[in-house]
Short mmCIF file of C-alpha atoms in Angstrom, two decimals:
data_model
loop_
_atom_site.label_atom_id
_atom_site.label_comp_id
_atom_site.label_asym_id
_atom_site.label_seq_id
_atom_site.Cartn_x
_atom_site.Cartn_y
_atom_site.Cartn_z
CA MET F 600 88.45 16.22 233.47
CA GLY F 601 85.38 14.48 232.81
CA ASN F 602 83.59 12.43 230.13
CA LEU F 603 79.98 15.22 231.26
CA GLN F 604 83.02 17.92 230.89
CA LYS F 605 84.08 17.53 228.09
CA THR F 606 80.89 16.57 226.21
CA LEU F 607 80.10 20.61 227.23
CA PHE F 608 83.08 21.44 226.43
CA CYS F 609 82.96 20.13 222.60
CA THR F 610 78.58 21.13 222.58
CA LEU F 611 79.60 24.94 223.26
CA PHE F 612 82.79 24.48 220.67
CA THR F 613 80.26 23.14 218.09
CA VAL F 614 77.96 25.61 219.02
CA GLY F 615 80.39 28.58 219.11
CA LEU F 616 81.54 27.71 215.46
CA LEU F 617 78.25 26.95 213.67
CA THR F 618 77.08 30.70 215.22
CA CYS F 619 80.65 31.91 213.85
CA THR F 620 80.05 30.06 210.51
CA LYS F 621 76.81 31.61 209.89
CA LEU F 622 77.25 35.58 211.00
CA ILE F 623 80.48 35.16 208.42
CA ILE F 624 77.91 34.05 205.39
CA LEU F 625 74.18 35.98 205.39
CA PRO F 626 72.21 35.65 208.23
CA GLN F 627 69.92 34.50 205.39
CA PHE F 628 71.27 31.38 204.01
CA PRO F 629 71.24 27.93 205.85
CA ILE F 630 74.56 26.30 207.07
CA PRO F 631 75.24 23.90 203.71
CA LEU F 632 75.30 20.23 205.48
CA SER F 633 79.37 20.20 204.27
CA LEU F 634 80.00 22.59 206.19
CA LYS F 635 78.09 21.15 209.23
CA ILE F 636 80.27 18.46 208.77
CA PHE F 637 83.40 19.89 209.03
CA SER F 638 81.86 21.01 212.32
CA LEU F 639 81.17 18.13 213.72
CA ILE F 640 84.67 16.47 212.54
CA PHE F 641 86.12 19.68 214.11
CA SER F 642 84.90 19.85 217.29
CA LEU F 643 85.34 15.67 217.34
CA ALA F 644 89.18 16.26 216.59
CA ALA F 645 88.89 19.37 219.65
CA ILE F 646 87.79 16.14 222.18
CA VAL F 647 90.46 13.77 220.79
CA GLY F 648 92.58 17.49 220.94
CA PHE F 649 91.90 18.45 224.64
CA SER F 650 91.81 15.40 225.54
CA ARG F 651 95.31 14.73 225.40
CA THR F 652 96.71 18.28 226.64
CA THR F 653 95.15 17.48 230.08
CA SER F 654 95.80 13.34 229.65
CA THR F 655 95.50 12.51 232.47
CA SER F 656 99.95 11.78 233.21
CA THR F 657 100.16 14.82 235.41
CA ASN F 658 104.05 14.44 235.25
CA LEU F 659 104.51 15.79 231.20
CA PRO F 660 107.41 18.35 231.66
CA PRO F 661 106.15 22.33 232.02
CA GLY F 662 105.07 23.91 228.67
CA PRO F 663 102.47 27.13 227.77
CA ARG F 664 98.90 25.30 227.79
CA PRO F 665 97.56 24.37 224.46
CA VAL F 666 94.64 25.08 223.09
CA PRO F 667 92.51 22.28 220.86
CA ILE F 668 93.10 21.17 217.52
CA PHE F 669 96.89 23.97 217.23
CA GLY F 670 98.37 23.10 221.11
CA ASN F 671 100.81 25.90 221.49
CA TRP F 672 101.23 26.74 217.64
CA LEU F 673 99.13 30.05 217.91
CA GLN F 674 101.28 30.38 220.93
CA VAL F 675 104.85 30.99 219.18
CA GLY F 676 103.81 29.94 215.08
CA ASN F 677 106.34 28.64 212.57
CA ASP F 678 109.49 29.89 213.47
CA LEU F 679 110.70 28.15 216.22
CA HIS F 680 114.03 29.59 216.07
CA HIS F 681 116.73 28.77 218.71
CA ARG F 682 116.12 32.33 220.43
CA LEU F 683 112.99 31.61 221.00
CA LEU F 684 113.46 29.10 222.38
CA ALA F 685 115.50 29.37 225.22
CA ALA F 686 113.71 32.54 226.04
CA MET F 687 110.74 29.59 226.51
CA SER F 688 113.23 27.82 228.61
CA GLU F 689 113.97 30.98 230.79
CA THR F 690 109.85 30.76 231.89
CA TYR F 691 109.36 27.10 231.51
CA GLY F 692 112.62 25.62 232.66
CA PRO F 693 115.40 23.19 231.11
CA VAL F 694 112.83 20.85 229.94
CA PHE F 695 109.74 21.77 228.31
CA LEU F 696 106.54 20.91 226.41
CA LEU F 697 105.40 22.76 223.67
CA LYS F 698 102.63 21.06 222.03
CA LEU F 699 101.86 21.47 218.19
CA GLY F 700 99.26 20.78 216.49
CA SER F 701 99.21 16.95 216.71
CA LYS F 702 103.15 16.36 217.52
CA ASN F 703 104.93 16.92 221.29
CA LEU F 704 108.15 18.90 220.46
CA VAL F 705 110.02 18.57 223.53
CA VAL F 706 112.77 20.95 224.47
CA VAL F 707 116.43 20.81 226.75
CA SER F 708 118.63 23.49 227.74
CA ASN F 709 120.07 22.34 229.94
CA PRO F 710 124.32 20.02 230.14
CA ASP F 711 123.31 17.34 231.82
CA LEU F 712 120.02 16.98 230.31
CA ALA F 713 121.45 17.24 226.98
CA ASN F 714 123.46 14.52 228.39
CA GLN F 715 120.64 12.01 229.11
CA VAL F 716 119.41 12.90 225.51
CA LEU F 717 122.58 12.25 223.62
CA HIS F 718 124.77 9.96 225.99
CA THR F 719 123.29 7.48 228.79
CA GLN F 720 119.58 7.43 227.37
CA GLY F 721 121.35 7.63 223.49
CA VAL F 722 119.38 4.18 222.99
CA GLU F 723 116.05 5.55 223.69
CA PHE F 724 116.48 8.82 222.25
CA GLY F 725 118.02 7.52 218.63
CA SER F 726 115.83 7.78 217.00
CA ARG F 727 114.29 10.94 214.17
CA PRO F 728 111.30 12.09 213.96
CA ARG F 729 108.85 12.84 210.71
CA ASN F 730 108.96 15.07 208.17
CA VAL F 731 106.53 15.96 205.68
CA VAL F 732 109.18 17.87 203.74
CA PHE F 733 112.25 15.28 204.99
CA ASP F 734 110.08 12.67 204.14
CA ILE F 735 110.61 13.33 200.52
CA PHE F 736 114.49 13.98 200.48
CA THR F 737 115.31 11.23 202.56
CA GLY F 738 113.27 8.86 200.29
CA ASN F 739 110.85 8.51 203.74
CA GLY F 740 114.34 7.57 205.46
CA GLN F 741 116.90 5.65 203.04
CA ASP F 742 119.64 8.28 204.31
CA MET F 743 121.43 7.96 207.40
CA VAL F 744 120.89 11.85 209.09
CA PHE F 745 117.28 11.17 209.06
CA THR F 746 116.54 7.44 209.25
CA VAL F 747 115.04 6.03 212.63
CA TYR F 748 117.30 4.85 214.55
CA GLY F 749 117.63 0.90 213.92
CA ASP F 750 119.44 -2.01 211.96
CA HIS F 751 119.24 0.75 208.42
CA TRP F 752 121.05 3.71 210.48
CA ARG F 753 123.98 1.39 211.46
CA LYS F 754 124.58 0.37 208.44
CA MET F 755 124.74 2.72 206.35
CA ARG F 756 127.00 4.71 209.07
CA ARG F 757 129.79 1.60 209.34
CA ILE F 758 129.23 1.61 205.18
CA MET F 759 129.66 5.84 205.11
CA THR F 760 132.58 5.83 207.97
CA LEU F 761 134.74 3.99 205.75
CA PRO F 762 135.65 5.74 202.84
CA PHE F 763 134.91 9.51 204.99
CA PHE F 764 135.77 9.74 208.22
CA THR F 765 138.55 7.82 209.53
CA ASN F 766 142.44 8.98 210.07
CA LYS F 767 143.10 7.39 207.32
CA VAL F 768 141.03 8.92 205.07
CA VAL F 769 141.86 12.31 206.16
CA HIS F 770 146.30 11.39 205.90
CA GLN F 771 144.89 9.87 201.95
CA TYR F 772 143.05 12.88 201.11
CA SER F 773 144.60 16.13 204.24
CA GLY F 774 147.45 16.72 201.27
CA MET F 775 144.46 17.38 198.78
CA TRP F 776 143.06 19.92 200.74
CA GLU F 777 146.02 21.54 200.95
CA LYS F 778 146.56 22.43 197.76
CA GLU F 779 142.63 23.44 197.02
CA ILE F 780 143.97 25.76 199.79
CA GLU F 781 145.88 26.98 198.26
CA LEU F 782 144.09 27.97 194.88
CA VAL F 783 141.71 30.13 196.94
CA VAL F 784 144.72 32.17 197.42
CA ASP F 785 146.79 32.56 194.77
CA ASP F 786 143.37 33.33 193.26
CA LEU F 787 142.53 36.67 196.13
CA ARG F 788 146.37 37.55 195.46
CA SER F 789 146.11 37.84 191.95
CA ASN F 790 142.68 40.03 191.75
CA GLU F 791 143.62 43.87 192.40
CA VAL F 792 139.92 44.65 193.30
CA VAL F 793 140.30 41.92 196.57
CA ARG F 794 143.26 44.39 197.25
CA GLU F 795 140.86 47.46 197.53
CA GLU F 796 137.11 47.10 197.16
CA GLY F 797 137.00 43.82 198.67
CA ILE F 798 134.67 40.54 197.08
CA VAL F 799 132.59 38.06 198.59
CA VAL F 800 134.67 35.44 198.83
CA ARG F 801 131.60 33.14 199.91
CA ARG F 802 131.57 31.75 196.54
CA ARG F 803 135.35 30.98 195.63
CA LEU F 804 135.06 28.94 198.91
CA GLN F 805 132.32 27.44 197.67
CA LEU F 806 134.07 26.05 195.22
CA MET F 807 137.23 24.96 196.78
CA LEU F 808 134.50 23.24 199.66
CA TYR F 809 131.96 21.10 196.54
CA ASN F 810 135.79 20.28 194.30
CA ILE F 811 137.06 19.02 198.08
CA MET F 812 133.97 16.71 199.07
CA TYR F 813 133.52 16.04 195.02
CA ARG F 814 137.22 14.90 194.64
CA MET F 815 136.97 12.91 198.11
CA MET F 816 133.76 11.25 196.91
CA PHE F 817 133.44 10.47 193.39
CA ASP F 818 137.44 11.86 191.75
CA ALA F 819 135.40 14.31 190.05
CA LYS F 820 136.60 18.28 190.09
CA PHE F 821 134.89 21.25 188.90
CA GLU F 822 136.94 24.40 187.10
CA SER F 823 135.81 27.38 187.68
CA GLU F 824 132.94 28.73 189.63
CA SER F 825 131.30 29.06 186.20
CA ASP F 826 131.21 25.51 185.75
CA PRO F 827 127.58 24.19 184.30
CA LEU F 828 127.73 21.75 186.29
CA PHE F 829 129.32 23.17 189.45
CA VAL F 830 126.56 26.07 188.80
CA GLU F 831 124.02 23.29 188.55
CA ALA F 832 124.68 21.60 192.14
CA THR F 833 124.96 24.37 193.90
CA MET F 834 121.40 25.49 192.42
CA PHE F 835 120.04 22.35 192.86
CA ASN F 836 121.63 22.30 196.51
CA SER F 837 121.02 25.48 197.42
CA GLU F 838 117.24 25.35 196.37
CA ARG F 839 117.09 21.93 199.08
CA SER F 840 117.97 23.71 201.77
CA ARG F 841 116.04 26.73 200.87
CA LEU F 842 112.60 24.34 200.59
CA ALA F 843 113.96 21.98 203.55
CA GLN F 844 114.64 24.89 205.99
CA SER F 845 112.33 26.65 205.59
CA PHE F 846 109.24 27.08 209.09
CA ASP F 847 106.62 27.70 206.13
CA TYR F 848 104.93 24.72 206.08
CA ASN F 849 105.54 23.69 209.53
CA TYR F 850 101.83 24.69 210.14
CA GLY F 851 100.92 21.45 207.36
CA ASP F 852 103.46 19.35 209.68
CA PHE F 853 101.93 20.24 212.65
CA ILE F 854 98.04 19.54 212.06
CA PRO F 855 97.06 17.42 209.61
CA MET F 856 93.73 18.78 208.84
CA LEU F 857 95.66 21.77 206.86
CA ARG F 858 97.26 19.74 204.93
CA PRO F 859 95.89 20.18 201.95
CA PHE F 860 97.00 23.59 201.44
CA LEU F 861 100.58 22.24 201.79
CA LYS F 862 100.38 20.84 198.26
CA GLY F 863 101.34 22.87 196.10
CA TYR F 864 104.83 22.95 198.20
CA LEU F 865 105.59 19.21 198.20
CA VAL F 866 104.92 19.08 194.60
CA LYS F 867 107.49 21.56 194.36
CA CYS F 868 109.65 19.32 196.75
CA ARG F 869 109.44 16.12 194.60
CA ASP F 870 110.18 17.49 191.47
CA LEU F 871 113.10 19.11 192.51
CA GLN F 872 113.94 15.87 194.22
CA SER F 873 113.51 13.55 191.23
CA ARG F 874 115.87 16.49 188.89
CA ARG F 875 118.40 16.52 192.06
CA LEU F 876 118.99 12.91 192.35
CA ALA F 877 118.97 12.36 188.92
CA PHE F 878 121.56 15.29 188.30
CA PHE F 879 124.08 13.10 190.66
CA ASN F 880 123.11 9.70 189.13
CA ASN F 881 123.45 10.54 185.12
CA TYR F 882 126.81 12.69 185.57
CA TYR F 883 128.80 10.84 189.04
CA VAL F 884 126.84 7.54 189.86
CA GLN F 885 126.37 6.54 186.73
CA LYS F 886 130.35 7.53 185.88
CA ARG F 887 131.99 5.46 188.62
CA ARG F 888 130.46 2.36 188.03
CA LYS F 889 131.12 2.49 184.43
CA ILE F 890 134.48 2.70 185.31
CA MET F 891 134.58 -0.13 188.29
CA ALA F 892 133.16 -2.48 185.74
CA GLU F 893 135.52 -1.36 182.61
CA ASN F 894 138.30 -2.25 185.12
CA GLY F 895 136.35 -5.69 186.24
CA GLU F 896 138.85 -7.35 188.83
CA LYS F 897 141.18 -4.89 188.64
CA HIS F 898 139.87 -2.36 189.65
CA LYS F 899 141.01 -0.39 192.94
CA MET F 900 139.97 1.69 194.67
CA SER F 901 140.40 5.76 194.33
CA CYS F 902 137.45 7.54 195.79
CA ALA F 903 134.48 7.15 198.79
CA MET F 904 132.09 6.33 195.58
CA ASP F 905 133.28 3.23 194.99
CA HIS F 906 133.47 1.63 198.22
CA ILE F 907 129.62 2.72 198.03
CA ILE F 908 128.91 0.79 194.78
CA ASP F 909 131.08 -1.76 195.93
CA ALA F 910 128.70 -2.23 199.43
CA GLU F 911 125.52 -2.09 197.10
CA THR F 912 127.06 -4.87 194.82
CA LYS F 913 127.41 -7.12 197.66
CA GLY F 914 123.31 -6.89 198.71
CA GLU F 915 123.86 -4.86 201.59
CA ILE F 916 122.31 -1.26 200.33
CA SER F 917 120.03 -0.36 197.78
CA SER F 918 120.82 2.35 194.48
CA GLU F 919 118.47 4.22 196.55
CA ASN F 920 120.65 3.94 199.38
CA VAL F 921 123.98 5.03 197.25
CA LEU F 922 121.90 8.07 195.70
CA TYR F 923 120.61 9.12 199.37
CA ILE F 924 124.36 9.05 200.34
CA VAL F 925 125.59 11.66 197.83
CA GLU F 926 122.08 14.14 199.74
CA ASN F 927 123.75 13.47 202.97
CA ILE F 928 127.16 14.80 201.44
CA ASN F 929 126.58 17.63 199.23
CA VAL F 930 123.82 18.97 202.88
CA ALA F 931 125.49 17.98 205.86
CA ALA F 932 129.16 17.81 205.06
CA ILE F 933 129.07 20.56 202.25
CA GLU F 934 126.92 23.59 203.35
CA THR F 935 127.26 23.24 206.89
CA THR F 936 131.66 23.92 206.72
CA LEU F 937 130.40 26.30 204.54
CA TRP F 938 128.36 28.63 206.73
CA SER F 939 130.92 27.66 209.74
CA MET F 940 133.82 29.26 207.13
CA GLU F 941 132.06 32.39 206.85
CA TRP F 942 131.16 33.08 210.09
CA ALA F 943 135.14 32.69 211.23
CA ILE F 944 136.24 34.74 208.66
CA ALA F 945 133.51 37.55 209.05
CA GLU F 946 134.50 37.53 212.90
CA LEU F 947 138.23 38.05 211.82
CA ALA F 948 137.51 40.58 209.82
CA ASN F 949 136.06 42.18 212.45
CA HIS F 950 138.76 41.63 215.52
CA PRO F 951 142.34 42.27 213.88
CA ALA F 952 143.56 41.41 216.94
CA ILE F 953 142.99 38.01 216.83
CA GLN F 954 144.55 37.21 213.36
CA ARG F 955 147.55 39.03 214.15
CA ASN F 956 147.50 36.11 217.33
CA ILE F 957 146.94 34.08 215.16
CA ARG F 958 150.13 34.76 213.06
CA ASP F 959 151.60 35.05 215.71
CA GLU F 960 151.79 31.59 217.14
CA ILE F 961 151.96 29.95 213.93
CA ALA F 962 155.48 31.93 213.52
CA ALA F 963 156.76 30.92 217.06
CA VAL F 964 155.23 27.01 216.98
CA LEU F 965 156.33 26.67 213.38
CA GLY F 966 158.80 29.04 212.64
CA GLY F 967 159.44 30.80 208.82
CA GLU F 968 160.25 27.11 207.45
CA THR F 969 157.19 25.19 207.77
CA ALA F 970 153.69 25.48 206.28
CA VAL F 971 151.09 25.04 208.06
CA THR F 972 149.09 21.21 207.50
CA GLU F 973 146.49 19.17 208.60
CA SER F 974 149.86 16.95 210.87
CA ASN F 975 150.53 20.29 212.78
CA LEU F 976 147.63 21.92 213.23
CA HIS F 977 147.23 19.89 217.19
CA ARG F 978 150.06 22.68 218.12
CA LEU F 979 148.29 25.55 217.69
CA PRO F 980 146.11 26.05 220.09
CA TYR F 981 144.95 29.85 219.52
CA LEU F 982 143.83 28.63 216.07
CA GLN F 983 141.70 25.81 217.55
CA ALA F 984 140.37 28.15 220.25
CA THR F 985 138.93 30.61 216.91
CA ILE F 986 137.76 27.71 215.04
CA ASN F 987 135.69 26.68 218.79
CA GLU F 988 134.85 30.21 219.55
CA THR F 989 133.10 30.84 215.97
CA LEU F 990 131.45 27.18 216.44
CA ARG F 991 130.32 28.35 220.30
CA LEU F 992 128.82 31.76 219.17
CA HIS F 993 127.49 30.56 215.71
CA SER F 994 126.81 27.08 216.39
CA PRO F 995 125.88 26.33 212.27
CA ILE F 996 122.81 23.66 213.97
CA PRO F 997 121.46 25.77 216.61
CA LEU F 998 119.59 22.85 218.00
CA LEU F 999 121.07 19.62 216.45
CA VAL F 1000 119.22 17.61 214.57
CA PRO F 1001 116.28 16.50 216.19
CA HIS F 1002 116.61 13.39 217.97
CA MET F 1003 113.03 11.12 218.93
CA ASN F 1004 112.25 8.21 221.56
CA LEU F 1005 109.69 5.32 219.26
CA GLU F 1006 108.51 4.27 223.23
CA GLN F 1007 107.34 6.11 226.60
CA ALA F 1008 110.09 7.57 228.34
CA THR F 1009 111.57 9.43 231.06
CA LEU F 1010 113.94 12.94 231.30
CA GLY F 1011 114.56 14.61 234.00
CA GLY F 1012 111.80 13.14 235.89
CA TYR F 1013 108.38 14.24 233.31
CA THR F 1014 107.19 11.36 231.34
CA ILE F 1015 107.98 12.31 227.56
CA PRO F 1016 104.94 10.54 225.39
CA ARG F 1017 105.99 8.37 222.54
CA GLU F 1018 107.05 9.23 219.50
CA SER F 1019 108.27 12.55 220.90
CA LYS F 1020 110.01 15.21 218.72
CA VAL F 1021 112.96 16.11 220.73
CA VAL F 1022 115.66 18.88 220.37
CA VAL F 1023 118.45 19.73 222.68
CA ASN F 1024 119.16 23.58 221.64
CA ALA F 1025 122.99 23.92 221.58
CA TRP F 1026 122.73 27.11 220.64
CA TRP F 1027 122.14 28.06 223.95
CA LEU F 1028 123.88 25.77 225.70
CA SER F 1029 127.21 27.10 224.88
CA ASN F 1030 125.74 30.98 224.97
CA ASN F 1031 123.59 31.25 228.19
CA PRO F 1032 125.11 33.21 230.21
CA ALA F 1033 124.93 31.48 233.37
CA TRP F 1034 127.68 29.42 232.63
CA TRP F 1035 129.60 31.47 230.19
CA LYS F 1036 131.28 34.77 230.38
CA ARG F 1037 130.64 36.63 228.32
CA PRO F 1038 129.34 34.91 226.21
CA GLU F 1039 127.78 37.40 223.29
CA ASP F 1040 131.84 38.70 223.34
CA PHE F 1041 133.89 36.61 219.79
CA ARG F 1042 136.85 35.62 222.38
CA PRO F 1043 139.08 32.75 222.03
CA GLU F 1044 141.21 33.44 224.13
CA ARG F 1045 138.07 31.53 227.19
CA PHE F 1046 139.72 27.94 225.18
CA LEU F 1047 142.50 28.94 226.79
CA GLU F 1048 141.75 30.61 230.03
CA GLU F 1049 138.31 30.30 232.02
CA GLU F 1050 137.14 26.71 229.59
CA GLY F 1051 140.69 25.63 229.26
CA GLY F 1052 139.46 21.68 228.71
CA THR F 1053 136.82 22.80 226.85
CA GLU F 1054 138.43 21.97 223.48
CA ALA F 1055 138.09 18.34 224.28
CA ALA F 1056 134.52 18.21 223.84
CA VAL F 1057 134.85 18.48 219.66
CA ALA F 1058 138.55 16.58 220.20
CA GLY F 1059 136.85 12.82 221.20
CA GLY F 1060 137.90 13.41 224.51
CA LYS F 1061 135.88 14.16 228.17
CA VAL F 1062 133.08 15.68 227.23
CA ASP F 1063 131.29 19.16 227.93
CA PHE F 1064 127.79 19.11 227.14
CA ARG F 1065 127.22 22.62 227.77
CA PHE F 1066 129.70 23.30 224.21
CA LEU F 1067 128.38 20.33 221.46
CA PRO F 1068 128.68 21.51 217.89
CA PHE F 1069 128.73 17.99 216.52
CA GLY F 1070 126.18 17.13 218.91
CA MET F 1071 127.72 14.02 220.68
CA GLY F 1072 126.98 9.70 221.08
CA ARG F 1073 125.48 7.73 218.46
CA ARG F 1074 124.15 10.29 216.56
CA SER F 1075 126.38 13.11 216.44
CA CYS F 1076 127.83 14.14 213.15
CA PRO F 1077 130.12 11.90 211.91
CA GLY F 1078 132.02 14.64 209.98
CA ILE F 1079 133.41 15.97 212.82
CA ILE F 1080 136.64 14.71 211.50
CA LEU F 1081 136.66 16.90 208.75
CA ALA F 1082 134.89 19.82 209.59
CA LEU F 1083 137.87 20.86 211.87
CA PRO F 1084 140.92 20.30 210.38
CA ILE F 1085 139.31 22.24 206.75
CA LEU F 1086 138.91 24.43 209.15
CA GLY F 1087 142.06 25.32 210.70
CA LEU F 1088 143.80 25.04 207.13
CA VAL F 1089 141.45 27.76 205.92
CA ILE F 1090 141.33 30.14 208.39
CA ALA F 1091 145.38 29.58 208.78
CA ARG F 1092 146.35 29.74 204.92
CA LEU F 1093 144.36 32.99 204.73
CA VAL F 1094 145.07 34.48 208.47
CA LEU F 1095 149.05 33.98 206.73
CA SER F 1096 148.77 35.41 203.44
CA PHE F 1097 146.60 38.74 203.99
CA GLU F 1098 144.99 41.05 206.20
CA ILE F 1099 141.56 40.86 206.53
CA ARG F 1100 138.89 43.72 206.67
CA PRO F 1101 135.62 45.28 205.67
CA PRO F 1102 134.88 46.95 203.11
CA PRO F 1103 136.34 50.97 202.62
CA GLY F 1104 133.41 52.58 204.16
CA LEU F 1105 132.40 50.29 206.72
CA ALA F 1106 133.38 49.88 210.56
CA GLU F 1107 133.19 46.08 211.22
CA VAL F 1108 131.24 43.43 208.16
CA ASP F 1109 127.34 42.48 209.91
CA VAL F 1110 127.15 39.63 211.42
CA SER F 1111 123.14 39.30 211.66
CA GLU F 1112 122.21 35.42 211.92
CA LYS F 1113 119.24 34.12 209.37
CA GLY F 1114 118.01 30.20 210.94
CA GLY F 1115 116.19 27.98 209.70
CA GLN F 1116 115.12 24.20 210.45
CA PHE F 1117 118.74 22.84 211.65
CA SER F 1118 120.63 25.86 210.13
CA LEU F 1119 121.40 29.00 211.38
CA HIS F 1120 124.52 30.71 208.64
CA ILE F 1121 125.32 34.42 208.63
CA ALA F 1122 122.20 36.79 206.72
CA LYS F 1123 123.88 39.50 204.60
CA HIS F 1124 126.80 37.34 202.31
CA SER F 1125 129.09 41.00 202.78
CA ALA F 1126 132.45 41.77 200.08
CA LEU F 1127 135.70 41.64 202.36
CA VAL F 1128 138.76 42.94 201.95
CA PHE F 1129 142.08 40.34 201.65
CA LYS F 1130 145.65 42.68 200.90
CA PRO F 1131 148.03 40.93 200.78
CA ILE F 1132 150.91 39.97 203.68
CA LYS F 1133 154.31 40.53 202.23
CA ALA F 1134 156.84 37.38 202.55
#
């Protein structure tokens, strides 16, 4: 569009805005000067927005035509969930561009392009986009998960890997995991209500996961679901997830001129994060500092926090980085694993034949003498297929954590403007009927039959980019090394000990989904019956 056309457009835009405003206000009153100035600013912004959307580059990815200021926001709204983006990919193709106010969102819905973003061009797309709410919850990128790609991310990843994400750590703590899981089984067995009426098991599983991670992180344990510290920790993390995962603040993030309307929301976020970090610091981090100081040179590293504090002492990270590592573990390691656990148990309640298949496999492979442990999970392919099928059908992070290119890049033959938010629709990659046979069915057998080689995608082998529950490449989730064995152990121990059923009066458990910015979890926490199986 030429300059004359732009000028004409903006003149008409201004006249129209002022005219509409005057009609809304009583016509006998003059238009206030402040409103005239606002209209002028609005129109100047339209010039910028319109000129950007009609960039001289004709090689941008396809997408719906944006309008000035708002881009495509008025067309797609705040709720940019995986199903909406999957439907749009059917219209606009495997890579398309949405202009959301002042920001670009590039959506990838194809395995080959996912490979480029996550692997072959992993450095170009290795950064993370900024977000007004996540800036608060990450201290402007002082964590590992949401920080930009560079030296800080490499340092944080290295420091977190040693105490959390190695095979040595798995072997060190797997016995503890199994004991915590067995406590869940014992509690369910001793509860008469569980056998007939059923209970919502989520809270007990949540206690188990918190104890697993807090024992690894702080050498600390919660006594029960009513433990005041457990109640406070889960309350803080739940509220953090609610505020961060909501779509309600997108308008202020997309359109800076609307950001003043987010003031109250951001105040809530800052207040919560301040109290939350103080809780972690006062009750856990400072306790480990005191123990290390009292022991001096004789201190033996007994938990992950000891290693992290040691890195701080050596000047590798700051005290703020220490707290944001705790922040990442509380959200990324605990909550996402819990979501997948809930999905798996709900699907098993609806598929008793799959429960029987898991029991038969364990009996055939391990016999009656050997318990299911972390060390023999690899010998149970049907159990592993059940975990994979859960992660395929119910991707815990359906769009993965967003990526960003710091500089202009090329993807699939298209030009991707610098600092674009790039999301890979991992849910659609694993649920597209063009690539999967009856993808809406919960059918673990697919991973042993037509998709027999896909299991390696989450086990460190050759990657199938249709199945990326943990991402891939430099910014993949390192927690895979903990999540998969914990999920396997929980499912195996529960299925061996109980017949899991819907509650009386229901033929099936509701497995409807509820999504957020980066999450997908079960919408309703249903009660389930756990009928003990006689040994």
